[in-house]
Short mmCIF file of C-alpha atoms in Angstrom, two decimals:
data_model
loop_
_atom_site.label_atom_id
_atom_site.label_comp_id
_atom_site.label_asym_id
_atom_site.label_seq_id
_atom_site.Cartn_x
_atom_site.Cartn_y
_atom_site.Cartn_z
CA UNK A 1 4.02 -7.71 -36.08
CA UNK A 2 2.91 -6.15 -39.33
CA UNK A 3 0.90 -2.96 -38.88
CA UNK A 4 -2.50 -4.22 -39.97
CA UNK A 5 -5.58 -2.45 -38.76
CA UNK A 6 -9.05 -3.96 -38.77
CA UNK A 7 -12.03 -2.05 -40.07
CA UNK A 8 -13.26 -1.60 -36.54
CA UNK A 9 -10.18 0.59 -35.93
CA UNK A 10 -10.60 2.62 -39.10
CA UNK A 11 -12.57 5.73 -39.76
CA UNK A 12 -16.06 4.26 -40.32
CA UNK A 13 -17.01 3.43 -43.88
CA UNK A 14 -20.02 1.45 -42.76
CA UNK A 15 -22.14 2.66 -45.64
CA UNK A 16 -20.07 0.46 -47.91
CA UNK A 17 -21.13 -2.65 -46.02
CA UNK A 18 -24.75 -1.79 -45.27
CA UNK A 19 -23.97 -1.40 -41.56
CA UNK A 20 -24.67 1.60 -39.38
CA UNK A 21 -21.99 3.08 -37.10
CA UNK A 22 -24.51 2.85 -34.25
CA UNK A 23 -24.58 -0.97 -34.42
CA UNK A 24 -21.22 -2.12 -32.98
CA UNK A 25 -22.88 -5.08 -31.28
CA UNK A 26 -24.19 -6.46 -34.57
CA UNK A 27 -20.75 -6.03 -36.14
CA UNK A 28 -19.01 -7.83 -33.28
CA UNK A 29 -21.52 -10.71 -33.36
CA UNK A 30 -21.12 -11.02 -37.13
CA UNK A 31 -17.33 -11.19 -36.89
CA UNK A 32 -17.59 -13.69 -34.02
CA UNK A 33 -19.93 -15.91 -36.04
CA UNK A 34 -17.59 -15.85 -39.05
CA UNK A 35 -14.64 -16.70 -36.81
CA UNK A 36 -16.49 -19.67 -35.29
CA UNK A 37 -17.53 -20.99 -38.72
CA UNK A 38 -13.97 -20.59 -39.97
CA UNK A 39 -12.54 -22.54 -37.05
CA UNK A 40 -15.08 -25.32 -37.58
CA UNK A 41 -14.67 -25.56 -41.33
CA UNK A 42 -11.03 -24.71 -41.91
CA UNK A 43 -9.88 -23.29 -45.27
CA UNK A 44 -13.16 -24.13 -47.00
CA UNK A 45 -14.71 -21.16 -45.18
CA UNK A 46 -11.89 -18.73 -46.00
CA UNK A 47 -13.57 -15.33 -46.28
CA UNK A 48 -11.72 -12.07 -46.88
CA UNK A 49 -11.13 -9.93 -43.82
CA UNK A 50 -11.17 -6.24 -44.67
CA UNK A 51 -8.42 -4.23 -43.05
CA UNK A 52 -5.59 -1.79 -43.84
CA UNK A 53 -1.83 -1.81 -43.83
CA UNK A 54 0.00 1.31 -42.69
CA UNK A 55 3.22 2.01 -44.60
CA UNK A 56 6.32 3.77 -43.29
CA UNK A 57 5.19 7.11 -44.76
CA UNK A 58 1.91 6.69 -42.76
CA UNK A 59 -0.12 6.01 -45.92
CA UNK A 60 -2.87 3.46 -45.30
CA UNK A 61 -3.64 0.95 -48.03
CA UNK A 62 -6.85 -1.07 -48.00
CA UNK A 63 -6.18 -4.78 -47.59
CA UNK A 64 -8.04 -8.05 -47.99
CA UNK A 65 -6.83 -11.20 -46.25
CA UNK A 66 -8.18 -14.68 -46.98
CA UNK A 67 -6.75 -16.34 -43.89
CA UNK A 68 -6.52 -20.03 -43.04
CA UNK A 69 -5.50 -21.70 -39.83
CA UNK A 70 -1.87 -22.91 -39.88
CA UNK A 71 -1.08 -21.77 -43.44
CA UNK A 72 1.42 -23.77 -45.46
CA UNK A 73 2.32 -20.85 -47.73
CA UNK A 74 1.60 -17.15 -48.31
CA UNK A 75 0.27 -15.72 -51.56
CA UNK A 76 0.28 -11.99 -52.34
CA UNK A 77 -1.86 -10.54 -55.12
CA UNK A 78 -1.23 -7.19 -56.79
CA UNK A 79 -4.09 -5.99 -59.01
CA UNK A 80 -4.37 -4.29 -62.38
CA UNK A 81 -5.02 -0.74 -63.58
CA UNK A 82 -8.28 0.79 -62.27
CA UNK A 83 -9.01 -2.45 -60.39
CA UNK A 84 -8.50 -3.29 -56.71
CA UNK A 85 -7.94 -6.16 -54.29
CA UNK A 86 -11.42 -7.68 -54.77
CA UNK A 87 -10.14 -8.88 -58.16
CA UNK A 88 -8.44 -11.86 -56.48
CA UNK A 89 -11.48 -13.24 -54.65
CA UNK A 90 -12.12 -16.34 -56.85
CA UNK A 91 -8.43 -17.25 -57.02
CA UNK A 92 -7.80 -16.55 -53.33
CA UNK A 93 -10.68 -18.75 -52.18
CA UNK A 94 -9.43 -21.62 -54.33
CA UNK A 95 -5.80 -21.37 -53.21
CA UNK A 96 -6.84 -21.10 -49.56
CA UNK A 97 -8.75 -24.35 -49.94
CA UNK A 98 -6.41 -26.29 -52.22
CA UNK A 99 -3.03 -25.14 -50.90
CA UNK A 100 -3.87 -24.13 -47.30
CA UNK A 101 -2.56 -20.72 -48.27
CA UNK A 102 -3.25 -17.37 -46.63
CA UNK A 103 -3.78 -14.87 -49.43
CA UNK A 104 -3.10 -11.12 -49.09
CA UNK A 105 -4.18 -8.53 -51.64
CA UNK A 106 -3.94 -4.78 -51.15
CA UNK A 107 -5.32 -1.82 -53.05
CA UNK A 108 -2.39 -0.11 -54.72
CA UNK A 109 -1.90 3.55 -53.96
CA UNK A 110 -4.31 5.64 -56.04
CA UNK A 111 -6.77 2.77 -56.56
CA UNK A 112 -9.69 1.00 -54.92
CA UNK A 113 -10.79 2.13 -51.47
CA UNK A 114 -7.69 4.22 -50.84
CA UNK A 115 -7.61 8.00 -50.71
CA UNK A 116 -7.30 9.94 -53.99
CA UNK A 117 -8.45 7.12 -56.28
CA UNK A 118 -7.64 7.78 -59.91
CA UNK A 119 -4.60 9.99 -59.16
CA UNK A 120 -1.43 8.38 -60.52
CA UNK A 121 1.07 7.93 -57.64
CA UNK A 122 4.15 7.29 -59.79
CA UNK A 123 5.69 4.03 -60.95
CA UNK A 124 8.57 4.14 -58.48
CA UNK A 125 6.11 4.64 -55.64
CA UNK A 126 4.09 1.58 -56.64
CA UNK A 127 7.27 -0.51 -56.81
CA UNK A 128 8.42 0.76 -53.40
CA UNK A 129 5.01 -0.02 -51.87
CA UNK A 130 5.15 -3.59 -53.16
CA UNK A 131 8.66 -4.07 -51.78
CA UNK A 132 7.59 -2.80 -48.36
CA UNK A 133 4.48 -5.00 -48.24
CA UNK A 134 6.37 -8.13 -49.31
CA UNK A 135 9.26 -7.47 -46.92
CA UNK A 136 6.94 -7.05 -43.97
CA UNK A 137 4.91 -10.13 -44.80
CA UNK A 138 8.18 -12.04 -45.10
CA UNK A 139 8.98 -11.04 -41.51
CA UNK A 140 5.44 -11.78 -40.38
CA UNK A 141 5.56 -15.33 -41.78
CA UNK A 142 9.15 -16.57 -41.40
CA UNK A 143 9.90 -19.88 -43.04
CA UNK A 144 6.82 -19.99 -45.26
CA UNK A 145 7.18 -19.83 -49.06
CA UNK A 146 5.71 -16.69 -50.63
CA UNK A 147 4.15 -16.64 -54.10
CA UNK A 148 3.58 -13.23 -55.71
CA UNK A 149 0.83 -12.95 -58.33
CA UNK A 150 0.68 -9.80 -60.44
CA UNK A 151 -2.26 -9.19 -62.76
CA UNK A 152 -1.94 -6.77 -65.70
CA UNK A 153 -0.49 -3.51 -64.28
CA UNK A 154 0.29 -5.45 -61.12
CA UNK A 155 2.40 -7.74 -63.27
CA UNK A 156 4.38 -4.77 -64.55
CA UNK A 157 4.99 -3.59 -60.97
CA UNK A 158 6.00 -7.13 -59.98
CA UNK A 159 8.42 -7.41 -62.92
CA UNK A 160 10.18 -4.19 -61.95
CA UNK A 161 10.30 -5.02 -58.24
CA UNK A 162 11.59 -8.56 -58.76
CA UNK A 163 14.13 -7.96 -61.54
CA UNK A 164 15.55 -4.63 -60.35
CA UNK A 165 17.91 -4.48 -57.36
CA UNK A 166 17.36 -5.31 -54.51
CA UNK A 167 14.69 -7.70 -55.77
CA UNK A 168 11.93 -9.30 -53.71
CA UNK A 169 12.08 -11.98 -50.99
CA UNK A 170 9.57 -14.30 -52.68
CA UNK A 171 9.76 -17.96 -53.68
CA UNK A 172 7.68 -17.83 -56.86
CA UNK A 173 6.41 -15.19 -59.28
CA UNK A 174 3.26 -15.46 -61.41
CA UNK A 175 2.54 -12.85 -64.09
CA UNK A 176 -1.07 -12.97 -65.24
CA UNK A 177 -1.61 -11.06 -68.51
CA UNK A 178 1.28 -8.71 -67.63
CA UNK A 179 0.87 -5.11 -68.80
CA UNK A 180 3.79 -4.62 -71.19
CA UNK A 181 2.22 -2.26 -73.74
CA UNK A 182 4.89 0.42 -73.59
CA UNK A 183 4.71 3.54 -75.76
CA UNK A 184 7.22 2.18 -78.26
CA UNK A 185 4.89 -0.73 -79.06
CA UNK A 186 1.91 1.58 -79.70
CA UNK A 187 1.01 3.06 -83.09
CA UNK A 188 2.73 6.44 -83.56
CA UNK A 189 -0.54 8.37 -83.64
CA UNK A 190 -1.72 6.79 -80.38
CA UNK A 191 1.59 7.57 -78.70
CA UNK A 192 1.68 11.15 -80.01
CA UNK A 193 -1.94 11.80 -79.08
CA UNK A 194 -1.42 10.60 -75.50
CA UNK A 195 1.71 12.73 -75.08
CA UNK A 196 -0.03 15.81 -76.43
CA UNK A 197 -3.10 15.38 -74.23
CA UNK A 198 -0.93 14.80 -71.18
CA UNK A 199 0.90 18.06 -71.90
CA UNK A 200 -2.21 20.23 -72.29
CA UNK A 201 -4.96 18.48 -70.31
CA UNK A 202 -3.53 15.91 -67.85
CA UNK A 203 -6.68 15.90 -65.70
CA UNK A 204 -9.04 15.27 -68.62
CA UNK A 205 -10.80 11.93 -68.15
CA UNK A 206 -11.87 9.15 -70.48
CA UNK A 207 -14.56 6.58 -69.81
CA UNK A 208 -14.55 3.02 -71.08
CA UNK A 209 -17.67 3.46 -73.17
CA UNK A 210 -15.78 4.09 -76.39
CA UNK A 211 -13.61 1.02 -75.85
CA UNK A 212 -16.66 -1.15 -75.18
CA UNK A 213 -18.31 0.21 -78.31
CA UNK A 214 -15.39 -1.21 -80.29
CA UNK A 215 -16.01 -4.63 -78.75
CA UNK A 216 -12.91 -4.46 -76.55
CA UNK A 217 -13.67 -6.05 -73.20
CA UNK A 218 -11.59 -7.65 -70.45
CA UNK A 219 -13.74 -10.75 -69.99
CA UNK A 220 -16.38 -12.83 -71.74
CA UNK A 221 -18.28 -13.41 -68.48
CA UNK A 222 -21.34 -11.10 -68.50
CA UNK A 223 -21.79 -11.38 -64.74
CA UNK A 224 -18.24 -10.19 -64.10
CA UNK A 225 -18.73 -7.31 -66.55
CA UNK A 226 -21.97 -6.34 -64.81
CA UNK A 227 -20.30 -6.47 -61.39
CA UNK A 228 -17.42 -4.26 -62.54
CA UNK A 229 -19.82 -1.70 -64.03
CA UNK A 230 -21.68 -1.43 -60.71
CA UNK A 231 -18.68 -1.56 -58.38
CA UNK A 232 -18.07 1.91 -56.88
CA UNK A 233 -14.41 1.12 -56.24
CA UNK A 234 -13.59 0.06 -59.80
CA UNK A 235 -12.41 3.23 -61.55
CA UNK A 236 -14.44 4.04 -64.66
CA UNK A 237 -13.23 7.57 -65.48
CA UNK A 238 -9.48 7.57 -66.18
CA UNK A 239 -7.28 10.68 -66.15
CA UNK A 240 -4.93 11.30 -69.04
CA UNK A 241 -2.07 11.63 -66.55
CA UNK A 242 -2.85 8.15 -65.21
CA UNK A 243 -2.87 6.71 -68.74
CA UNK A 244 0.50 8.35 -69.33
CA UNK A 245 1.78 7.01 -66.03
CA UNK A 246 0.75 3.42 -66.64
CA UNK A 247 2.15 3.62 -70.19
CA UNK A 248 5.52 4.68 -68.78
CA UNK A 249 5.34 1.84 -66.24
CA UNK A 250 4.60 -0.69 -68.99
CA UNK A 251 7.57 0.60 -70.97
CA UNK A 252 9.84 0.26 -67.94
CA UNK A 253 8.64 -3.30 -67.37
CA UNK A 254 9.12 -4.12 -71.05
CA UNK A 255 12.84 -3.29 -70.68
CA UNK A 256 13.37 -4.89 -67.28
CA UNK A 257 16.77 -6.36 -66.37
CA UNK A 258 17.17 -9.88 -67.74
CA UNK A 259 16.84 -11.49 -64.34
CA UNK A 260 14.10 -13.70 -62.96
CA UNK A 261 15.70 -14.98 -59.75
CA UNK A 262 12.83 -17.30 -58.76
CA UNK A 263 10.60 -19.77 -60.65
CA UNK A 264 8.29 -17.63 -62.81
CA UNK A 265 5.06 -18.46 -64.61
CA UNK A 266 3.57 -16.20 -67.29
CA UNK A 267 -0.10 -16.65 -68.26
CA UNK A 268 -1.66 -15.03 -71.32
CA UNK A 269 -4.90 -15.40 -73.28
CA UNK A 270 -4.95 -14.93 -77.03
CA UNK A 271 -8.34 -13.14 -76.88
CA UNK A 272 -6.78 -10.38 -74.76
CA UNK A 273 -7.34 -6.96 -76.33
CA UNK A 274 -6.55 -4.93 -73.22
CA UNK A 275 -2.92 -6.02 -73.61
CA UNK A 276 -3.01 -7.29 -77.22
CA UNK A 277 -0.67 -9.98 -78.57
CA UNK A 278 1.66 -7.56 -80.40
CA UNK A 279 3.37 -6.06 -77.31
CA UNK A 280 3.54 -9.49 -75.67
CA UNK A 281 5.17 -10.76 -78.85
CA UNK A 282 7.70 -7.91 -78.64
CA UNK A 283 8.51 -8.84 -75.04
CA UNK A 284 8.87 -12.53 -75.82
CA UNK A 285 11.06 -11.71 -78.81
CA UNK A 286 13.33 -9.65 -76.57
CA UNK A 287 13.49 -12.47 -74.03
CA UNK A 288 14.29 -14.96 -76.79
CA UNK A 289 16.98 -12.71 -78.25
CA UNK A 290 18.66 -12.40 -74.86
CA UNK A 291 17.80 -15.89 -73.65
CA UNK A 292 21.43 -16.78 -72.99
CA UNK A 293 21.17 -14.70 -69.82
CA UNK A 294 17.60 -15.75 -69.00
CA UNK A 295 17.04 -18.33 -66.24
CA UNK A 296 15.55 -21.62 -67.40
CA UNK A 297 12.84 -21.52 -64.74
CA UNK A 298 10.57 -19.01 -66.53
CA UNK A 299 7.60 -20.86 -68.03
CA UNK A 300 4.48 -19.98 -70.00
CA UNK A 301 0.83 -20.99 -70.20
CA UNK A 302 -0.97 -19.65 -73.28
CA UNK A 303 -4.76 -19.99 -73.47
CA UNK A 304 -6.15 -19.85 -77.04
CA UNK A 305 -9.60 -18.84 -75.71
CA UNK A 306 -8.33 -16.79 -72.78
CA UNK A 307 -9.25 -13.16 -72.05
CA UNK A 308 -7.49 -10.44 -70.08
CA UNK A 309 -9.13 -11.33 -66.77
CA UNK A 310 -8.07 -14.97 -66.94
CA UNK A 311 -9.39 -15.90 -63.50
CA UNK A 312 -12.63 -13.95 -64.02
CA UNK A 313 -13.79 -15.30 -67.36
CA UNK A 314 -16.02 -18.14 -68.49
CA UNK A 315 -13.90 -21.22 -67.97
CA UNK A 316 -11.77 -19.56 -65.29
CA UNK A 317 -11.73 -22.77 -63.26
CA UNK A 318 -9.14 -24.25 -65.65
CA UNK A 319 -6.80 -21.29 -65.18
CA UNK A 320 -7.25 -21.29 -61.42
CA UNK A 321 -6.54 -25.02 -61.33
CA UNK A 322 -3.39 -24.53 -63.42
CA UNK A 323 -2.11 -21.81 -61.09
CA UNK A 324 -2.63 -23.98 -58.02
CA UNK A 325 -1.00 -26.97 -59.70
CA UNK A 326 2.04 -24.94 -60.75
CA UNK A 327 2.49 -23.46 -57.27
CA UNK A 328 2.21 -26.88 -55.69
CA UNK A 329 4.56 -28.67 -58.07
CA UNK A 330 7.40 -26.11 -58.08
CA UNK A 331 8.06 -27.17 -61.69
CA UNK A 332 11.57 -28.02 -62.86
CA UNK A 333 13.11 -26.88 -66.11
CA UNK A 334 10.35 -27.02 -68.77
CA UNK A 335 10.42 -29.14 -71.85
CA UNK A 336 8.67 -28.22 -75.07
CA UNK A 337 4.93 -28.92 -74.87
CA UNK A 338 5.18 -30.71 -71.54
CA UNK A 339 1.70 -30.99 -69.98
CA UNK A 340 1.19 -29.55 -66.50
CA UNK A 341 0.92 -32.47 -64.11
CA UNK A 342 -2.60 -33.05 -62.86
CA UNK A 343 -4.14 -30.31 -65.01
CA UNK A 344 -6.39 -30.50 -68.02
CA UNK A 345 -4.82 -32.24 -71.01
CA UNK A 346 -5.59 -29.08 -72.99
CA UNK A 347 -3.29 -27.00 -70.82
CA UNK A 348 0.32 -27.01 -71.95
CA UNK A 349 3.35 -25.63 -70.17
CA UNK A 350 5.56 -23.99 -72.79
CA UNK A 351 9.15 -22.91 -73.13
CA UNK A 352 9.95 -19.35 -74.14
CA UNK A 353 10.48 -20.26 -77.79
CA UNK A 354 7.19 -22.18 -78.02
CA UNK A 355 5.25 -19.37 -76.29
CA UNK A 356 6.76 -16.78 -78.62
CA UNK A 357 5.74 -18.79 -81.65
CA UNK A 358 2.13 -19.14 -80.48
CA UNK A 359 1.68 -15.48 -79.50
CA UNK A 360 3.49 -13.92 -82.46
CA UNK A 361 1.46 -15.95 -84.92
CA UNK A 362 -1.78 -14.56 -83.51
#
């Protein structure tokens, strides 16, 4: 069995849930009530269980599990930079209901509710953690298909882990606004400034206030923005060393081996300014240039009005529906401008060449 540990076995963090350590009876009754409701209602009542997973090096990573009875598939979510596992709540609830899927999402090392939040753990470490989590869930759920969904930085980690040897034992890969803004795709002054600051003041921190003042935001949903600003586990002060680390990771992902061994879906919104169109264009151009060695089962959904947080924006229901439909259909080789079956007529599944044309013209 995978080494999960419920919150009742953890060092108490009851303040985070509005519960007192002196009220174990109330906690037990609450969990019992949720369990009864879940059994009565099935996947419609899928609520995240808060727990931890203990890795081989004894590090504990916070974990959310949206469990359903008798799951038909497993979905694993890996979040973006400064974010954490809560990011997948809307998508996880939908997939639990629509696909009878149990959804796992963990806080990556150095993020969320884990120890030392904001301290960059190293790109290789993040890749190794993902491999260990996926491998153990594979053993925990033999015979069930596994879909891996990487958002932003999580997409970069997923690209490295899936395309570099030994790969990942998953059935499908979904890259949602993948972070591919490597240093070489940045303006020279931005690249030089980051390198200089990292050399002289790696622990200096930046807030997002300056970025917001420029009108750069991850979503157009004001409620999501408000929630992120108030969330104590969403990192708001970023170290220079962490910016340097994630930049290196994005550069590594940008030059990944030309190998996508499983059906892969890439989603991107043209209003994204966190990962702007230019670096995505560079990546798609590289893929197109080397397409003779690229599997035909990599496909693209481009949203003209989409933002960085595609499943946490106004109109996110369309994106969530598209993801569920793609997972369910296990799409064959794409054809140019072939509509996704059962999805909105406005949503179009694109080939690499068509996606490159749309993004690079932005």
